Amino acid sequence: MNAKAILQSHIAKTTSLSDDEFDYFFSHFKPQSYKKGQTIIFPGDAVEHEYFVLDGCLKSFYQTDQGKMFILQFAMPTWWASDYEALYNGTRATTHVDCITTSEVLCLSSADREKLCRELHTIESFFRWRTNRGYVAAQKRLLSFMHHDARQRYEEVLKLYPQLYNVVPKQLIAAYLGVSRETLSRLYQP
Amino acid sequence: MNAKAILQSHIAKTTSLSDDEFDYFFSHFKPQSYKKGQTIIFPGDAVEHEYFVLDGCLKSFYQTDQGKMFILQFAMPTWWASDYEALYNGTRATTHVDCITTSEVLCLSSADREKLCRELHTIESFFRWRTNRGYVAAQKRLLSFMHHDARQRYEEVLKLYPQLYNVVPKQLIAAYLGVSRETLSRLYQP
């Protein structure tokens, strides 16, 4: 499937757009290729875009001064990524976004997203649905952090996103679960 | 300020509605009073409403079979509360929502929110903005849980929501921070 068909199929799951409306929507996205390990957003950057993943896998993460990494989000194909705090509030990035593998994305600027939301009510409805889903997922993960142990969190992620385990190295899964790699290795045992 | 003026002032911060549009929007809300300690949502309930707080304070929380409480959210005046996973997905509640103090709220049904979003583009825009803000707050709290210690989390909440400390008992602040009451008492020391 090409980029246009992937985005169209993603949007069509929740939103009815005519072909002309979709063509207009799609015309605001810019394709971009990144190499494995390449950084898209650095802390301190002005953040003007969000990224719809076509192929590959991104991660967004916070890194302490001592180099310890905490992964906020992975982004597999048809997932979206950015530093959303910076993007929505017009502040500087506090997280990194980089590429776990070679990745193909479609970039949408914040200015274009807002223009599209004003011009097409249906597009505003799509973005509301998307952010509702993200909000609920973030709340569930928060509760899971509060009252589940490492094994329960590991099993939840395995159930929710089985495809992650084929793509993402174990030490990154550990950094997402908030455990050491050694703890994660123990969880792999039956 | 009466209920209508409180909601109007809340909406006007981000959204331009004519008086007629606001009157129509407001006509879908139902005022409700609750006593201190009263439960609005129980786990297992079908969740059909969200609640805009006019006065008082609500909390949403998860409780283990052993009775341990984890607070997902407080809701002070002009904040919104519900079990959003259940509300957005049409599933059964997994959390409780109850009243820390005597509370006055405005209830909006999910069916009416969706109808209003279809009928008035500006209302859809308001609800997208509101969830964007909630999404960013949930992500920040998640990162804070991952890499801040109890004292840092305590100071963050104190800075973000100083008004909470006048209303919410210490053991509930502790259940929000994910620490014991004893740990919280130590954090109160200079």
PDB file of N, CA, C and O in Angstrom, chain A residues 13-84:
ATOM      1  N   LYS A  13     -11.507   4.459   9.051  1.00  0.00           N
ATOM      2  CA  LYS A  13     -11.995   3.619  10.159  1.00  0.00           C
ATOM      3  C   LYS A  13     -12.986   4.358  11.047  1.00  0.00           C
ATOM      4  O   LYS A  13     -13.831   3.749  11.697  1.00  0.00           O
ATOM      5  N   THR A  14     -12.851   5.693  11.114  1.00  0.00           N
ATOM      6  CA  THR A  14     -13.723   6.459  12.021  1.00  0.00           C
ATOM      7  C   THR A  14     -14.435   7.617  11.351  1.00  0.00           C
ATOM      8  O   THR A  14     -15.367   8.169  11.927  1.00  0.00           O
ATOM      9  N   THR A  15     -14.001   8.011  10.142  1.00  0.00           N
ATOM     10  CA  THR A  15     -14.410   9.302   9.603  1.00  0.00           C
ATOM     11  C   THR A  15     -14.798   9.163   8.131  1.00  0.00           C
ATOM     12  O   THR A  15     -14.081   8.508   7.363  1.00  0.00           O
ATOM     13  N   SER A  16     -15.922   9.781   7.758  1.00  0.00           N
ATOM     14  CA  SER A  16     -16.346   9.752   6.349  1.00  0.00           C
ATOM     15  C   SER A  16     -15.876  11.008   5.630  1.00  0.00           C
ATOM     16  O   SER A  16     -16.345  12.101   5.933  1.00  0.00           O
ATOM     17  N   LEU A  17     -14.956  10.832   4.692  1.00  0.00           N
ATOM     18  CA  LEU A  17     -14.500  11.957   3.869  1.00  0.00           C
ATOM     19  C   LEU A  17     -14.740  11.579   2.410  1.00  0.00           C
ATOM     20  O   LEU A  17     -14.501  10.426   2.018  1.00  0.00           O
ATOM     21  N   SER A  18     -15.197  12.522   1.584  1.00  0.00           N
ATOM     22  CA  SER A  18     -15.290  12.259   0.143  1.00  0.00           C
ATOM     23  C   SER A  18     -13.866  12.150  -0.410  1.00  0.00           C
ATOM     24  O   SER A  18     -12.902  12.569   0.250  1.00  0.00           O
ATOM     25  N   ASP A  19     -13.725  11.602  -1.620  1.00  0.00           N
ATOM     26  CA  ASP A  19     -12.386  11.489  -2.221  1.00  0.00           C
ATOM     27  C   ASP A  19     -11.746  12.866  -2.378  1.00  0.00           C
ATOM     28  O   ASP A  19     -10.552  13.035  -2.135  1.00  0.00           O
ATOM     29  N   ASP A  20     -12.552  13.846  -2.765  1.00  0.00           N
ATOM     30  CA  ASP A  20     -12.006  15.205  -2.926  1.00  0.00           C
ATOM     31  C   ASP A  20     -11.537  15.763  -1.582  1.00  0.00           C
ATOM     32  O   ASP A  20     -10.477  16.387  -1.496  1.00  0.00           O
ATOM     33  N   GLU A  21     -12.334  15.551  -0.542  1.00  0.00           N
ATOM     34  CA  GLU A  21     -11.937  16.030   0.794  1.00  0.00           C
ATOM     35  C   GLU A  21     -10.654  15.327   1.251  1.00  0.00           C
ATOM     36  O   GLU A  21      -9.743  15.965   1.776  1.00  0.00           O
ATOM     37  N   PHE A  22     -10.608  14.005   1.031  1.00  0.00           N
ATOM     38  CA  PHE A  22      -9.402  13.301   1.450  1.00  0.00           C
ATOM     39  C   PHE A  22      -8.184  13.790   0.673  1.00  0.00           C
ATOM     40  O   PHE A  22      -7.098  13.989   1.245  1.00  0.00           O
ATOM     41  N   ASP A  23      -8.336  14.019  -0.662  1.00  0.00           N
ATOM     42  CA  ASP A  23      -7.208  14.522  -1.475  1.00  0.00           C
ATOM     43  C   ASP A  23      -6.700  15.847  -0.908  1.00  0.00           C
ATOM     44  O   ASP A  23      -5.502  16.089  -0.829  1.00  0.00           O
ATOM     45  N   TYR A  24      -7.641  16.697  -0.526  1.00  0.00           N
ATOM     46  CA  TYR A  24      -7.267  18.004   0.025  1.00  0.00           C
ATOM     47  C   TYR A  24      -6.531  17.822   1.371  1.00  0.00           C
ATOM     48  O   TYR A  24      -5.467  18.411   1.595  1.00  0.00           O
ATOM     49  N   PHE A  25      -7.082  16.966   2.219  1.00  0.00           N
ATOM     50  CA  PHE A  25      -6.452  16.653   3.512  1.00  0.00           C
ATOM     51  C   PHE A  25      -5.029  16.126   3.279  1.00  0.00           C
ATOM     52  O   PHE A  25      -4.051  16.637   3.840  1.00  0.00           O
ATOM     53  N   PHE A  26      -4.917  15.149   2.407  1.00  0.00           N
ATOM     54  CA  PHE A  26      -3.622  14.491   2.139  1.00  0.00           C
ATOM     55  C   PHE A  26      -2.587  15.472   1.588  1.00  0.00           C
ATOM     56  O   PHE A  26      -1.388  15.336   1.853  1.00  0.00           O
ATOM     57  N   SER A  27      -3.051  16.484   0.823  1.00  0.00           N
ATOM     58  CA  SER A  27      -2.117  17.437   0.190  1.00  0.00           C
ATOM     59  C   SER A  27      -1.327  18.237   1.233  1.00  0.00           C
ATOM     60  O   SER A  27      -0.329  18.875   0.900  1.00  0.00           O
ATOM     61  N   HIS A  28      -1.768  18.216   2.502  1.00  0.00           N
ATOM     62  CA  HIS A  28      -1.057  18.949   3.555  1.00  0.00           C
ATOM     63  C   HIS A  28       0.046  18.125   4.228  1.00  0.00           C
ATOM     64  O   HIS A  28       0.779  18.645   5.073  1.00  0.00           O
ATOM     65  N   PHE A  29       0.135  16.837   3.896  1.00  0.00           N
ATOM     66  CA  PHE A  29       1.145  15.969   4.512  1.00  0.00           C
ATOM     67  C   PHE A  29       2.392  15.905   3.626  1.00  0.00           C
ATOM     68  O   PHE A  29       2.284  15.889   2.403  1.00  0.00           O
ATOM     69  N   LYS A  30       3.541  15.839   4.292  1.00  0.00           N
ATOM     70  CA  LYS A  30       4.806  15.781   3.549  1.00  0.00           C
ATOM     71  C   LYS A  30       5.513  14.471   3.907  1.00  0.00           C
ATOM     72  O   LYS A  30       5.745  14.201   5.099  1.00  0.00           O
ATOM     73  N   PRO A  31       5.827  13.633   2.904  1.00  0.00           N
ATOM     74  CA  PRO A  31       6.505  12.373   3.217  1.00  0.00           C
ATOM     75  C   PRO A  31       7.954  12.624   3.619  1.00  0.00           C
ATOM     76  O   PRO A  31       8.584  13.571   3.146  1.00  0.00           O
ATOM     77  N   GLN A  32       8.470  11.765   4.501  1.00  0.00           N
ATOM     78  CA  GLN A  32       9.838  11.941   4.988  1.00  0.00           C
ATOM     79  C   GLN A  32      10.400  10.565   5.345  1.00  0.00           C
ATOM     80  O   GLN A  32       9.664   9.729   5.882  1.00  0.00           O
ATOM     81  N   SER A  33      11.663  10.346   5.009  1.00  0.00           N
ATOM     82  CA  SER A  33      12.323   9.076   5.359  1.00  0.00           C
ATOM     83  C   SER A  33      13.405   9.348   6.390  1.00  0.00           C
ATOM     84  O   SER A  33      14.111  10.353   6.293  1.00  0.00           O
ATOM     85  N   TYR A  34      13.537   8.449   7.350  1.00  0.00           N
ATOM     86  CA  TYR A  34      14.575   8.593   8.378  1.00  0.00           C
ATOM     87  C   TYR A  34      15.346   7.293   8.503  1.00  0.00           C
ATOM     88  O   TYR A  34      14.791   6.200   8.319  1.00  0.00           O
ATOM     89  N   LYS A  35      16.634   7.437   8.832  1.00  0.00           N
ATOM     90  CA  LYS A  35      17.471   6.244   9.045  1.00  0.00           C
ATOM     91  C   LYS A  35      17.300   5.736  10.476  1.00  0.00           C
ATOM     92  O   LYS A  35      16.947   6.507  11.384  1.00  0.00           O
ATOM     93  N   LYS A  36      17.609   4.468  10.675  1.00  0.00           N
ATOM     94  CA  LYS A  36      17.635   3.879  12.014  1.00  0.00           C
ATOM     95  C   LYS A  36      18.501   4.741  12.940  1.00  0.00           C
ATOM     96  O   LYS A  36      19.635   5.092  12.577  1.00  0.00           O
ATOM     97  N   GLY A  37      17.971   5.097  14.092  1.00  0.00           N
ATOM     98  CA  GLY A  37      18.749   5.876  15.068  1.00  0.00           C
ATOM     99  C   GLY A  37      18.658   7.382  14.869  1.00  0.00           C
ATOM    100  O   GLY A  37      19.099   8.145  15.737  1.00  0.00           O
ATOM    101  N   GLN A  38      18.076   7.826  13.744  1.00  0.00           N
ATOM    102  CA  GLN A  38      18.023   9.274  13.484  1.00  0.00           C
ATOM    103  C   GLN A  38      17.024   9.961  14.431  1.00  0.00           C
ATOM    104  O   GLN A  38      15.970   9.404  14.744  1.00  0.00           O
ATOM    105  N   THR A  39      17.394  11.161  14.891  1.00  0.00           N
ATOM    106  CA  THR A  39      16.514  11.895  15.808  1.00  0.00           C
ATOM    107  C   THR A  39      15.654  12.891  15.032  1.00  0.00           C
ATOM    108  O   THR A  39      16.155  13.615  14.171  1.00  0.00           O
ATOM    109  N   ILE A  40      14.361  12.902  15.336  1.00  0.00           N
ATOM    110  CA  ILE A  40      13.420  13.815  14.667  1.00  0.00           C
ATOM    111  C   ILE A  40      13.197  15.047  15.534  1.00  0.00           C
ATOM    112  O   ILE A  40      13.109  16.169  15.043  1.00  0.00           O
ATOM    113  N   ILE A  41      13.064  14.844  16.845  1.00  0.00           N
ATOM    114  CA  ILE A  41      12.878  15.969  17.779  1.00  0.00           C
ATOM    115  C   ILE A  41      13.908  15.834  18.914  1.00  0.00           C
ATOM    116  O   ILE A  41      14.048  14.755  19.501  1.00  0.00           O
ATOM    117  N   PHE A  42      14.586  16.940  19.188  1.00  0.00           N
ATOM    118  CA  PHE A  42      15.520  17.014  20.336  1.00  0.00           C
ATOM    119  C   PHE A  42      14.894  17.887  21.431  1.00  0.00           C
ATOM    120  O   PHE A  42      14.183  18.854  21.101  1.00  0.00           O
ATOM    121  N   PRO A  43      15.183  17.608  22.703  1.00  0.00           N
ATOM    122  CA  PRO A  43      14.737  18.521  23.767  1.00  0.00           C
ATOM    123  C   PRO A  43      15.240  19.933  23.471  1.00  0.00           C
ATOM    124  O   PRO A  43      16.374  20.102  23.026  1.00  0.00           O
ATOM    125  N   GLY A  44      14.370  20.912  23.669  1.00  0.00           N
ATOM    126  CA  GLY A  44      14.738  22.300  23.390  1.00  0.00           C
ATOM    127  C   GLY A  44      14.286  22.779  22.018  1.00  0.00           C
ATOM    128  O   GLY A  44      14.218  23.985  21.761  1.00  0.00           O
ATOM    129  N   ASP A  45      13.949  21.814  21.115  1.00  0.00           N
ATOM    130  CA  ASP A  45      13.461  22.201  19.781  1.00  0.00           C
ATOM    131  C   ASP A  45      12.105  22.896  19.869  1.00  0.00           C
ATOM    132  O   ASP A  45      11.287  22.573  20.738  1.00  0.00           O
ATOM    133  N   ALA A  46      11.872  23.820  18.943  1.00  0.00           N
ATOM    134  CA  ALA A  46      10.501  24.274  18.687  1.00  0.00           C
ATOM    135  C   ALA A  46       9.831  23.134  17.909  1.00  0.00           C
ATOM    136  O   ALA A  46      10.417  22.612  16.963  1.00  0.00           O
ATOM    137  N   VAL A  47       8.646  22.709  18.329  1.00  0.00           N
ATOM    138  CA  VAL A  47       8.000  21.541  17.704  1.00  0.00           C
ATOM    139  C   VAL A  47       6.832  22.013  16.845  1.00  0.00           C
ATOM    140  O   VAL A  47       5.867  22.584  17.362  1.00  0.00           O
ATOM    141  N   GLU A  48       6.953  21.796  15.552  1.00  0.00           N
ATOM    142  CA  GLU A  48       5.903  22.293  14.645  1.00  0.00           C
ATOM    143  C   GLU A  48       5.163  21.191  13.905  1.00  0.00           C
ATOM    144  O   GLU A  48       4.224  21.475  13.167  1.00  0.00           O
ATOM    145  N   HIS A  49       5.614  19.938  14.066  1.00  0.00           N
ATOM    146  CA  HIS A  49       4.993  18.863  13.282  1.00  0.00           C
ATOM    147  C   HIS A  49       4.623  17.672  14.157  1.00  0.00           C
ATOM    148  O   HIS A  49       5.221  17.435  15.196  1.00  0.00           O
ATOM    149  N   GLU A  50       3.644  16.921  13.660  1.00  0.00           N
ATOM    150  CA  GLU A  50       3.422  15.577  14.190  1.00  0.00           C
ATOM    151  C   GLU A  50       3.622  14.598  13.041  1.00  0.00           C
ATOM    152  O   GLU A  50       3.608  14.983  11.863  1.00  0.00           O
ATOM    153  N   TYR A  51       3.816  13.325  13.379  1.00  0.00           N
ATOM    154  CA  TYR A  51       4.295  12.339  12.414  1.00  0.00           C
ATOM    155  C   TYR A  51       3.374  11.124  12.420  1.00  0.00           C
ATOM    156  O   TYR A  51       3.153  10.513  13.459  1.00  0.00           O
ATOM    157  N   PHE A  52       2.848  10.811  11.223  1.00  0.00           N
ATOM    158  CA  PHE A  52       2.022   9.621  11.040  1.00  0.00           C
ATOM    159  C   PHE A  52       2.940   8.552  10.450  1.00  0.00           C
ATOM    160  O   PHE A  52       3.498   8.730   9.361  1.00  0.00           O
ATOM    161  N   VAL A  53       3.104   7.440  11.161  1.00  0.00           N
ATOM    162  CA  VAL A  53       4.084   6.430  10.741  1.00  0.00           C
ATOM    163  C   VAL A  53       3.493   5.530   9.659  1.00  0.00           C
ATOM    164  O   VAL A  53       2.416   4.945   9.832  1.00  0.00           O
ATOM    165  N   LEU A  54       4.209   5.431   8.540  1.00  0.00           N
ATOM    166  CA  LEU A  54       3.812   4.542   7.439  1.00  0.00           C
ATOM    167  C   LEU A  54       4.535   3.201   7.564  1.00  0.00           C
ATOM    168  O   LEU A  54       3.973   2.144   7.307  1.00  0.00           O
ATOM    169  N   ASP A  55       5.802   3.278   7.931  1.00  0.00           N
ATOM    170  CA  ASP A  55       6.628   2.075   8.011  1.00  0.00           C
ATOM    171  C   ASP A  55       7.732   2.323   9.033  1.00  0.00           C
ATOM    172  O   ASP A  55       8.212   3.459   9.165  1.00  0.00           O
ATOM    173  N   GLY A  56       8.127   1.270   9.769  1.00  0.00           N
ATOM    174  CA  GLY A  56       9.186   1.415  10.766  1.00  0.00           C
ATOM    175  C   GLY A  56       8.617   1.617  12.153  1.00  0.00           C
ATOM    176  O   GLY A  56       7.465   1.252  12.425  1.00  0.00           O
ATOM    177  N   CYS A  57       9.415   2.211  13.025  1.00  0.00           N
ATOM    178  CA  CYS A  57       8.967   2.409  14.417  1.00  0.00           C
ATOM    179  C   CYS A  57       9.735   3.569  15.058  1.00  0.00           C
ATOM    180  O   CYS A  57      10.968   3.620  14.993  1.00  0.00           O
ATOM    181  N   LEU A  58       9.000   4.498  15.663  1.00  0.00           N
ATOM    182  CA  LEU A  58       9.600   5.622  16.390  1.00  0.00           C
ATOM    183  C   LEU A  58       9.438   5.390  17.889  1.00  0.00           C
ATOM    184  O   LEU A  58       8.622   4.583  18.320  1.00  0.00           O
ATOM    185  N   LYS A  59      10.225   6.139  18.652  1.00  0.00           N
ATOM    186  CA  LYS A  59       9.963   6.181  20.097  1.00  0.00           C
ATOM    187  C   LYS A  59      10.083   7.614  20.573  1.00  0.00           C
ATOM    188  O   LYS A  59      10.870   8.404  20.030  1.00  0.00           O
ATOM    189  N   SER A  60       9.263   7.978  21.568  1.00  0.00           N
ATOM    190  CA  SER A  60       9.452   9.277  22.224  1.00  0.00           C
ATOM    191  C   SER A  60       9.873   8.978  23.656  1.00  0.00           C
ATOM    192  O   SER A  60       9.356   8.055  24.283  1.00  0.00           O
ATOM    193  N   PHE A  61      10.843   9.737  24.156  1.00  0.00           N
ATOM    194  CA  PHE A  61      11.390   9.404  25.476  1.00  0.00           C
ATOM    195  C   PHE A  61      11.987  10.614  26.161  1.00  0.00           C
ATOM    196  O   PHE A  61      12.353  11.613  25.523  1.00  0.00           O
ATOM    197  N   TYR A  62      12.049  10.494  27.472  1.00  0.00           N
ATOM    198  CA  TYR A  62      12.699  11.502  28.299  1.00  0.00           C
ATOM    199  C   TYR A  62      14.018  10.908  28.771  1.00  0.00           C
ATOM    200  O   TYR A  62      14.073   9.737  29.127  1.00  0.00           O
ATOM    201  N   GLN A  63      15.073  11.718  28.763  1.00  0.00           N
ATOM    202  CA  GLN A  63      16.364  11.215  29.213  1.00  0.00           C
ATOM    203  C   GLN A  63      16.896  12.111  30.325  1.00  0.00           C
ATOM    204  O   GLN A  63      16.888  13.340  30.196  1.00  0.00           O
ATOM    205  N   THR A  64      17.324  11.480  31.422  1.00  0.00           N
ATOM    206  CA  THR A  64      17.873  12.267  32.533  1.00  0.00           C
ATOM    207  C   THR A  64      19.287  12.740  32.186  1.00  0.00           C
ATOM    208  O   THR A  64      19.897  12.240  31.229  1.00  0.00           O
ATOM    209  N   ASP A  65      19.804  13.675  32.995  1.00  0.00           N
ATOM    210  CA  ASP A  65      21.177  14.161  32.789  1.00  0.00           C
ATOM    211  C   ASP A  65      22.185  13.020  32.885  1.00  0.00           C
ATOM    212  O   ASP A  65      23.276  13.096  32.317  1.00  0.00           O
ATOM    213  N   GLN A  66      21.814  11.961  33.611  1.00  0.00           N
ATOM    214  CA  GLN A  66      22.718  10.807  33.768  1.00  0.00           C
ATOM    215  C   GLN A  66      22.543   9.793  32.618  1.00  0.00           C
ATOM    216  O   GLN A  66      23.146   8.728  32.630  1.00  0.00           O
ATOM    217  N   GLY A  67      21.686  10.131  31.654  1.00  0.00           N
ATOM    218  CA  GLY A  67      21.531   9.265  30.478  1.00  0.00           C
ATOM    219  C   GLY A  67      20.482   8.183  30.626  1.00  0.00           C
ATOM    220  O   GLY A  67      20.294   7.375  29.722  1.00  0.00           O
ATOM    221  N   LYS A  68      19.759   8.161  31.753  1.00  0.00           N
ATOM    222  CA  LYS A  68      18.713   7.131  31.924  1.00  0.00           C
ATOM    223  C   LYS A  68      17.483   7.512  31.075  1.00  0.00           C
ATOM    224  O   LYS A  68      17.053   8.671  31.087  1.00  0.00           O
ATOM    225  N   MET A  69      16.981   6.516  30.356  1.00  0.00           N
ATOM    226  CA  MET A  69      15.903   6.774  29.403  1.00  0.00           C
ATOM    227  C   MET A  69      14.553   6.240  29.914  1.00  0.00           C
ATOM    228  O   MET A  69      14.482   5.117  30.420  1.00  0.00           O
ATOM    229  N   PHE A  70      13.497   7.059  29.762  1.00  0.00           N
ATOM    230  CA  PHE A  70      12.133   6.646  30.109  1.00  0.00           C
ATOM    231  C   PHE A  70      11.276   6.807  28.856  1.00  0.00           C
ATOM    232  O   PHE A  70      11.138   7.919  28.348  1.00  0.00           O
ATOM    233  N   ILE A  71      10.741   5.702  28.360  1.00  0.00           N
ATOM    234  CA  ILE A  71      10.004   5.765  27.089  1.00  0.00           C
ATOM    235  C   ILE A  71       8.535   6.078  27.339  1.00  0.00           C
ATOM    236  O   ILE A  71       7.837   5.376  28.065  1.00  0.00           O
ATOM    237  N   LEU A  72       8.100   7.180  26.725  1.00  0.00           N
ATOM    238  CA  LEU A  72       6.716   7.627  26.860  1.00  0.00           C
ATOM    239  C   LEU A  72       5.840   6.887  25.871  1.00  0.00           C
ATOM    240  O   LEU A  72       4.727   6.499  26.186  1.00  0.00           O
ATOM    241  N   GLN A  73       6.349   6.685  24.663  1.00  0.00           N
ATOM    242  CA  GLN A  73       5.503   6.136  23.608  1.00  0.00           C
ATOM    243  C   GLN A  73       6.334   5.473  22.524  1.00  0.00           C
ATOM    244  O   GLN A  73       7.421   5.962  22.195  1.00  0.00           O
ATOM    245  N   PHE A  74       5.821   4.364  21.989  1.00  0.00           N
ATOM    246  CA  PHE A  74       6.334   3.839  20.730  1.00  0.00           C
ATOM    247  C   PHE A  74       5.355   4.271  19.640  1.00  0.00           C
ATOM    248  O   PHE A  74       4.183   4.548  19.932  1.00  0.00           O
ATOM    249  N   ALA A  75       5.803   4.317  18.397  1.00  0.00           N
ATOM    250  CA  ALA A  75       4.865   4.569  17.296  1.00  0.00           C
ATOM    251  C   ALA A  75       5.169   3.627  16.142  1.00  0.00           C
ATOM    252  O   ALA A  75       6.189   3.747  15.467  1.00  0.00           O
ATOM    253  N   MET A  76       4.266   2.665  15.974  1.00  0.00           N
ATOM    254  CA  MET A  76       4.329   1.674  14.892  1.00  0.00           C
ATOM    255  C   MET A  76       3.495   2.214  13.720  1.00  0.00           C
ATOM    256  O   MET A  76       2.855   3.254  13.841  1.00  0.00           O
ATOM    257  N   PRO A  77       3.466   1.507  12.591  1.00  0.00           N
ATOM    258  CA  PRO A  77       2.676   1.991  11.443  1.00  0.00           C
ATOM    259  C   PRO A  77       1.217   2.297  11.804  1.00  0.00           C
ATOM    260  O   PRO A  77       0.579   1.521  12.525  1.00  0.00           O
ATOM    261  N   THR A  78       0.754   3.420  11.317  1.00  0.00           N
ATOM    262  CA  THR A  78      -0.584   4.040  11.535  1.00  0.00           C
ATOM    263  C   THR A  78      -0.718   4.677  12.930  1.00  0.00           C
ATOM    264  O   THR A  78      -1.810   5.116  13.285  1.00  0.00           O
ATOM    265  N   TRP A  79       0.362   4.722  13.730  1.00  0.00           N
ATOM    266  CA  TRP A  79       0.323   5.477  14.979  1.00  0.00           C
ATOM    267  C   TRP A  79       0.907   6.869  14.719  1.00  0.00           C
ATOM    268  O   TRP A  79       1.623   7.076  13.744  1.00  0.00           O
ATOM    269  N   TRP A  80       0.600   7.795  15.576  1.00  0.00           N
ATOM    270  CA  TRP A  80       1.080   9.175  15.454  1.00  0.00           C
ATOM    271  C   TRP A  80       2.082   9.454  16.576  1.00  0.00           C
ATOM    272  O   TRP A  80       1.941   8.940  17.679  1.00  0.00           O
ATOM    273  N   ALA A  81       3.053  10.324  16.280  1.00  0.00           N
ATOM    274  CA  ALA A  81       4.014  10.695  17.330  1.00  0.00           C
ATOM    275  C   ALA A  81       4.424  12.151  17.201  1.00  0.00           C
ATOM    276  O   ALA A  81       4.418  12.726  16.100  1.00  0.00           O
ATOM    277  N   SER A  82       4.765  12.739  18.338  1.00  0.00           N
ATOM    278  CA  SER A  82       5.355  14.072  18.411  1.00  0.00           C
ATOM    279  C   SER A  82       5.707  14.315  19.879  1.00  0.00           C
ATOM    280  O   SER A  82       5.551  13.417  20.706  1.00  0.00           O
ATOM    281  N   ASP A  83       6.163  15.509  20.211  1.00  0.00           N
ATOM    282  CA  ASP A  83       6.165  15.942  21.607  1.00  0.00           C
ATOM    283  C   ASP A  83       4.888  16.765  21.743  1.00  0.00           C
ATOM    284  O   ASP A  83       4.863  17.959  21.399  1.00  0.00           O
ATOM    285  N   TYR A  84       3.804  16.118  22.184  1.00  0.00           N
ATOM    286  CA  TYR A  84       2.490  16.766  22.123  1.00  0.00           C
ATOM    287  C   TYR A  84       2.352  17.940  23.081  1.00  0.00           C
ATOM    288  O   TYR A  84       1.628  18.889  22.785  1.00  0.00           O
TER     289      TYR A  84
END
